[in-house]
Structure formats: structure tokens, C-alpha cells
Amino acid sequence: MVLKEASAYLVVWLLCTLIPTLLTDEAVILPAPPDLSVHSTNMKHILTWSPVIVPGETVNYSVEYQGEYERCYTSSIWIPSSWCSSISIPECNVTDDITATVAYNFRVKAILGTQSSAWSTLKELFNRNSTVLTSPRMKISKDGYHLIVEFEDMGPYFEFNVTYWKKSPNSQELYKIVREGGSLVHLETMEAGAEYCVKAQTIVEVIERSSAFNQVECIRAQDESHLLALVLFSSMGLILLIVGLPLFIWKMSQLLRYSCCPVVVLPDTLKITDSPQKLISCKKEDIETCDTVVRVMYPEELFRSWIQEAL
């Protein structure tokens, strides 16, 4: 009887000692991350969840996924996510993990030191064909009379269905598929002075879906009359330059010549009226009676005559 009572007391003591310890163990009190969901836009898939808060501690997370093949043919195994093993933020880019248009499931657990929480899974399976497709960003331009379009690079799955037309009565819409973004694509050779309009939508063949069309953008081709007038005025300006520049240079040279080296005209009183020999042979008293013949002597001739007399 005493042994039974002692055994009972021992069991009660063990329970009173161990239960509080189990209840305070981190593996039990660390909750699983709640509110799992996948947000997908333009084939970029982000798994998010609400963070697990432990005061004064940094909680990490690990993500695993399971596709249709794993669920049906490999005993429901889970595969670790490519980029989300022991991360500290409550989100994971699972785009590289989703490689087929089938239903995927994801699960997340919290990690604190050596302790881990239970796994938390999606309430509904995710299929990438539910992604939200937005209208493409587009830029149109012209290169002479060539209509050019450029799309942003949205990834390997995206193509662009382009519709364009000349803005005039009874004009027909034309179509073209652009296989990738990030490069210039020629659409049409435009008529002079005509206005052309363009709109486009994204196409993702792997999920057999397309987006809505973006806003229509228009551009006008250059008018030939303006181009002809520009060529005419340019030609006239070139001709005026070719003809006027030499004339201007000649006129300026004449002005500089007469300004810097003017032609000096001797007055009549300084002009020599006879040869230097006769002037020298005449006596001073007979100068007035000398029979003179009026002759204009240039300074060069006078100087030459004086040199000869001196010799």
C-alpha cells in the first residue's frame, strides 16, 4: 500500500515537473507562418506570408514546393525552393520553381536557432495560368519614312501582337508578331505627310493567354513639301555663299589696299617738265628763259636719272 502511494506521488511529481518544461520548449511555442499566398504578375510569381514575431530574435524561413508530378508519382515528396532556404524576409520569388502549367503547392516553416515550427501550406493550389497580364509598354518612332516600334523586355515567355494602320478613311489594319522585347522593329514604310497609329498586346503561349491592348499611339511622317522647301533654301544659301564669299573677299581686299597703301597723286607744281640733263645744264639765272617742254616724270624715272648723273 505504501509502495502504491509512493509510486503515485512520483508520477504526479514527474508530470508537474515535465509539463511546464514541454510547454515552454521553443519547438512547441514557435508558430507556423500564417497567411500563405502567391501573387503573380506577368509570369513573375512571389510567395508571401505573415512574419513570425519573437521579441529580440531574428526568425528565418525555409520554403519547399510540390508540383503535380511530385504529388502523383513520387510519394508526395517536397522539393526545397531554389532561392529560399533560411531567408529572413517573409517572401520568396518562386518563379524559377514553377516550370509547368500545372497546380503547385508551397509550404513554409519558421526557424529560430535549432528549433523549427510546423509547416504551413497554401489553402489553394497555385497554377501559373492565373497570372495577371498587363498591357505592354511601347515606344514608337520614325527613322525618315520608316515606322519603328520598341517594347520593354518582359521575359522569355512574352511575345507582342502589334496592330497598326494609316489614319485615313477606309484604311485597313495590319498585324505583326514581335517575338521579343528590348529591340527596335520596323513596321511600315510611311507615306509622306500621313499619320500612322499603333497598339499592341502581350501574348504568352505557354498559358494560352493574352493581355488587353495598350493605349493607341500615333505619329506623322514628314511632309515632302517641307523637305523640298528645306532643300531649296539650303541650295540657295549654298549658291549665295559660293558667289558672295569671293566678292566679299575682293571688296575687303580693295578697302584694305586703299586704306593701308593709298595712291599718291603729285600736284602739278611738283611735276618735272624736262629731262634731268637739261635741268642740270641750265644756269640758275637762265632757268626762267629755258625753253621747256612739259613732260610728266614718275618718281622712279627721276631717281634712275639722278643715279646715272651721279655716276
XYZ file of C-alpha atoms in Angstrom:
311
model
C 0.000 0.000 0.000
C 2.863 2.329 0.879
C 4.605 1.485 -2.394
C 1.482 2.320 -4.376
C 1.182 5.709 -2.694
C 4.874 6.402 -3.266
C 4.547 5.484 -6.931
C 1.542 7.761 -7.330
C 3.373 10.686 -5.738
C 6.359 10.057 -8.011
C 4.174 10.097 -11.159
C 2.479 13.335 -10.071
C 5.857 14.922 -9.353
C 7.206 13.935 -12.767
C 4.134 15.293 -14.528
C 4.298 18.575 -12.628
C 7.980 18.909 -13.498
C 7.944 17.910 -17.173
C 4.709 19.509 -18.407
C 5.840 23.148 -17.802
C 9.142 22.301 -19.465
C 7.382 20.932 -22.549
C 5.062 23.900 -22.719
C 7.953 26.351 -22.694
C 10.049 24.479 -25.286
C 10.774 26.702 -28.347
C 9.803 23.945 -30.800
C 6.305 23.943 -29.377
C 5.702 27.672 -28.944
C 7.264 28.749 -32.330
C 4.169 29.121 -34.527
C 3.959 28.218 -38.196
C 3.950 31.207 -40.618
C 0.304 32.113 -41.387
C -1.484 33.594 -44.437
C 0.407 31.981 -47.302
C -0.491 33.282 -50.772
C 1.048 33.618 -54.235
C 0.958 36.959 -56.094
C 1.665 36.594 -59.812
C 2.015 39.352 -62.442
C 3.436 38.881 -65.942
C 4.715 35.370 -65.119
C 6.647 36.536 -62.048
C 5.417 34.578 -59.013
C 6.004 35.759 -55.427
C 5.057 33.634 -52.391
C 4.283 35.742 -49.280
C 3.257 35.057 -45.671
C 2.834 36.903 -42.397
C 6.033 37.084 -40.327
C 6.538 35.165 -37.073
C 7.437 37.641 -34.325
C 9.747 36.632 -31.478
C 10.876 39.665 -29.416
C 14.627 40.223 -29.614
C 15.168 37.397 -32.104
C 15.527 37.059 -35.899
C 13.302 34.365 -37.328
C 14.313 32.707 -40.605
C 12.151 30.772 -43.041
C 12.533 27.871 -45.445
C 10.286 27.203 -48.450
C 9.511 23.972 -50.268
C 7.253 23.228 -53.227
C 5.397 20.306 -54.725
C 4.176 20.026 -58.300
C 1.671 17.697 -59.854
C 4.368 15.164 -60.703
C 5.670 15.049 -57.114
C 2.164 14.643 -55.703
C 1.084 11.908 -58.087
C 4.210 9.954 -58.984
C 6.899 10.414 -56.292
C 5.082 9.707 -52.999
C 4.287 13.389 -52.394
C 7.864 14.484 -51.831
C 8.658 18.178 -51.267
C 11.497 19.985 -53.062
C 13.427 22.886 -51.453
C 12.932 26.193 -53.284
C 15.848 27.367 -55.452
C 16.386 30.695 -53.663
C 14.557 30.473 -50.342
C 16.436 28.350 -47.852
C 16.859 30.044 -44.442
C 15.819 33.539 -45.531
C 14.923 36.362 -43.157
C 12.187 38.141 -45.144
C 8.581 36.898 -45.352
C 8.501 36.430 -49.125
C 10.069 34.230 -51.779
C 10.406 34.549 -55.562
C 9.288 31.108 -56.750
C 9.286 31.951 -60.490
C 12.163 29.544 -61.241
C 10.455 26.733 -59.292
C 7.290 26.832 -61.433
C 8.241 25.310 -64.777
C 4.937 23.823 -65.969
C 1.333 24.926 -66.262
C 0.074 22.630 -63.503
C -1.108 23.074 -59.927
C 1.665 23.745 -57.387
C 1.598 23.668 -53.611
C 4.021 25.517 -51.324
C 4.859 25.223 -47.656
C 6.867 27.397 -45.249
C 8.311 26.841 -41.816
C 9.873 29.237 -39.306
C 13.372 28.600 -37.947
C 14.833 30.023 -34.730
C 18.239 28.692 -33.837
C 17.966 24.906 -33.737
C 14.190 24.965 -33.373
C 11.650 24.827 -36.233
C 7.938 25.423 -36.418
C 5.397 23.225 -38.104
C 4.921 23.599 -41.859
C 2.274 25.984 -43.137
C 0.824 25.268 -46.613
C -1.289 27.092 -49.212
C -5.039 26.872 -48.758
C -5.488 26.631 -52.535
C -3.066 25.255 -55.108
C -1.465 27.748 -57.494
C -1.352 27.485 -61.307
C 0.686 29.951 -63.334
C -2.125 30.367 -65.870
C -3.789 32.607 -63.270
C -1.023 35.231 -63.577
C -2.141 38.802 -64.257
C -1.024 40.025 -67.703
C -0.604 43.764 -68.144
C -0.563 45.735 -71.402
C 2.952 46.186 -72.812
C 4.955 49.378 -72.553
C 5.588 50.580 -76.079
C 7.534 53.366 -77.791
C 7.004 54.331 -81.434
C 9.339 56.488 -83.502
C 10.283 57.227 -87.101
C 13.541 56.934 -88.985
C 12.993 59.004 -92.097
C 9.841 57.381 -93.546
C 10.219 54.132 -91.568
C 7.764 53.418 -88.727
C 9.648 51.902 -85.759
C 8.293 50.271 -82.583
C 10.093 49.107 -79.419
C 8.761 47.086 -76.444
C 10.206 46.578 -72.993
C 11.783 43.185 -72.336
C 9.209 41.254 -70.249
C 10.953 37.889 -70.212
C 11.326 34.784 -72.388
C 7.641 33.819 -72.421
C 6.340 37.064 -73.926
C 5.516 37.960 -77.498
C 3.703 41.053 -78.771
C 0.768 41.228 -81.141
C 1.042 44.594 -82.923
C -1.806 46.266 -84.800
C -1.055 49.366 -86.902
C -2.809 51.400 -89.582
C -2.681 54.620 -91.561
C -5.051 57.171 -90.095
C -7.301 57.853 -93.075
C -10.777 56.868 -94.295
C -11.152 53.220 -95.392
C -7.668 52.310 -94.146
C -7.057 48.657 -93.216
C -5.476 47.389 -90.026
C -2.188 45.494 -90.397
C -0.791 42.931 -87.941
C 2.664 41.798 -86.924
C 4.015 39.464 -84.207
C 7.134 40.699 -82.414
C 8.931 37.751 -80.835
C 10.851 39.600 -78.115
C 11.208 42.978 -76.473
C 14.173 45.255 -75.992
C 14.961 45.900 -79.680
C 13.775 48.185 -82.499
C 11.358 46.643 -85.000
C 10.431 48.077 -88.417
C 6.671 48.030 -89.054
C 5.968 50.008 -92.219
C 7.337 52.454 -94.768
C 5.126 55.510 -94.313
C 3.654 57.799 -96.938
C 4.798 61.402 -96.858
C 2.631 63.560 -94.577
C 0.442 60.631 -93.452
C -0.323 59.789 -89.804
C 0.074 56.211 -88.537
C -1.272 54.660 -85.317
C -0.084 51.620 -83.320
C -1.442 49.478 -80.476
C -0.258 46.154 -79.027
C -0.989 43.365 -76.556
C 1.192 40.738 -74.878
C 0.836 37.036 -75.732
C 2.052 34.149 -73.535
C 1.740 30.914 -75.471
C 2.674 28.554 -72.608
C -0.502 29.546 -70.752
C -2.521 30.369 -73.916
C -3.460 33.835 -72.697
C -3.068 37.435 -73.841
C -3.397 40.852 -72.232
C -5.621 43.766 -73.149
C -4.381 46.216 -75.789
C -2.446 49.238 -74.616
C -3.335 52.834 -75.428
C -3.134 53.795 -79.109
C -0.127 55.934 -80.073
C 0.148 57.877 -83.355
C 2.960 59.543 -85.293
C 3.045 61.605 -88.505
C 5.500 61.125 -91.368
C 7.465 64.078 -92.675
C 5.803 66.086 -95.446
C 7.715 66.120 -98.773
C 6.829 69.779 -99.432
C 8.616 70.794 -96.248
C 11.575 68.662 -97.219
C 11.616 70.186 -100.729
C 11.484 73.700 -99.296
C 14.326 72.850 -96.948
C 16.432 71.503 -99.825
C 15.621 74.574 -101.964
C 16.574 77.051 -99.263
C 19.714 75.083 -98.486
C 20.726 75.126 -102.152
C 20.088 78.871 -102.460
C 22.117 79.501 -99.340
C 24.980 77.430 -100.737
C 24.911 79.311 -104.057
C 24.901 82.680 -102.286
C 27.817 81.543 -100.200
C 29.811 80.368 -103.228
C 29.158 83.587 -105.183
C 29.087 86.099 -102.388
C 32.132 84.949 -100.441
C 34.703 85.657 -103.207
C 33.021 89.027 -103.919
C 33.144 89.904 -100.254
C 36.815 88.916 -100.027
C 37.688 91.001 -103.127
C 35.821 94.026 -101.780
C 37.524 93.781 -98.421
C 40.939 93.497 -100.119
C 40.242 96.679 -102.094
C 39.234 98.527 -98.949
C 42.360 97.358 -97.146
C 44.545 98.262 -100.131
C 43.291 101.859 -100.376
C 43.330 102.258 -96.615
C 46.845 100.931 -95.998
C 48.590 101.755 -99.316
C 46.812 104.734 -100.901
C 47.853 106.007 -104.422
C 49.565 109.423 -104.088
C 48.959 111.894 -106.986
C 51.622 114.630 -107.271
C 50.414 118.180 -107.737
C 51.348 119.984 -110.991
C 53.854 122.234 -109.246
C 55.958 119.205 -108.318
C 55.910 117.579 -111.736
C 59.187 117.690 -113.768
C 58.716 119.378 -117.140
C 62.019 118.440 -118.824
C 64.801 115.926 -118.736
C 67.155 115.950 -115.750
C 70.166 116.653 -118.043
C 68.733 119.908 -119.291
C 67.718 120.941 -115.817
C 71.245 120.422 -114.539
C 72.914 122.213 -117.520
C 70.765 125.283 -117.194
C 72.258 128.038 -115.143
C 70.254 129.295 -112.285
C 69.874 132.720 -113.835
C 68.703 131.230 -117.134
C 66.085 128.928 -115.685
C 63.255 131.289 -116.445
C 64.318 131.552 -120.087
C 64.709 127.876 -120.676
C 62.559 126.546 -123.396
C 60.676 123.855 -121.559
C 58.587 121.072 -122.796
C 56.041 119.855 -120.344
C 56.691 116.203 -119.523
C 55.483 114.214 -116.606
C 58.227 112.298 -114.795
C 57.431 109.479 -112.474
C 59.463 109.225 -109.287
C 61.094 106.039 -110.473
C 62.424 107.686 -113.656
C 63.675 110.705 -111.737
C 65.536 108.564 -109.284
C 67.073 106.488 -112.113
C 68.247 109.658 -113.909
C 69.819 111.042 -110.762
C 71.742 107.819 -110.278
C 73.047 107.944 -113.855
C 74.201 111.599 -113.478
C 75.950 110.774 -110.274
C 77.872 108.018 -111.958
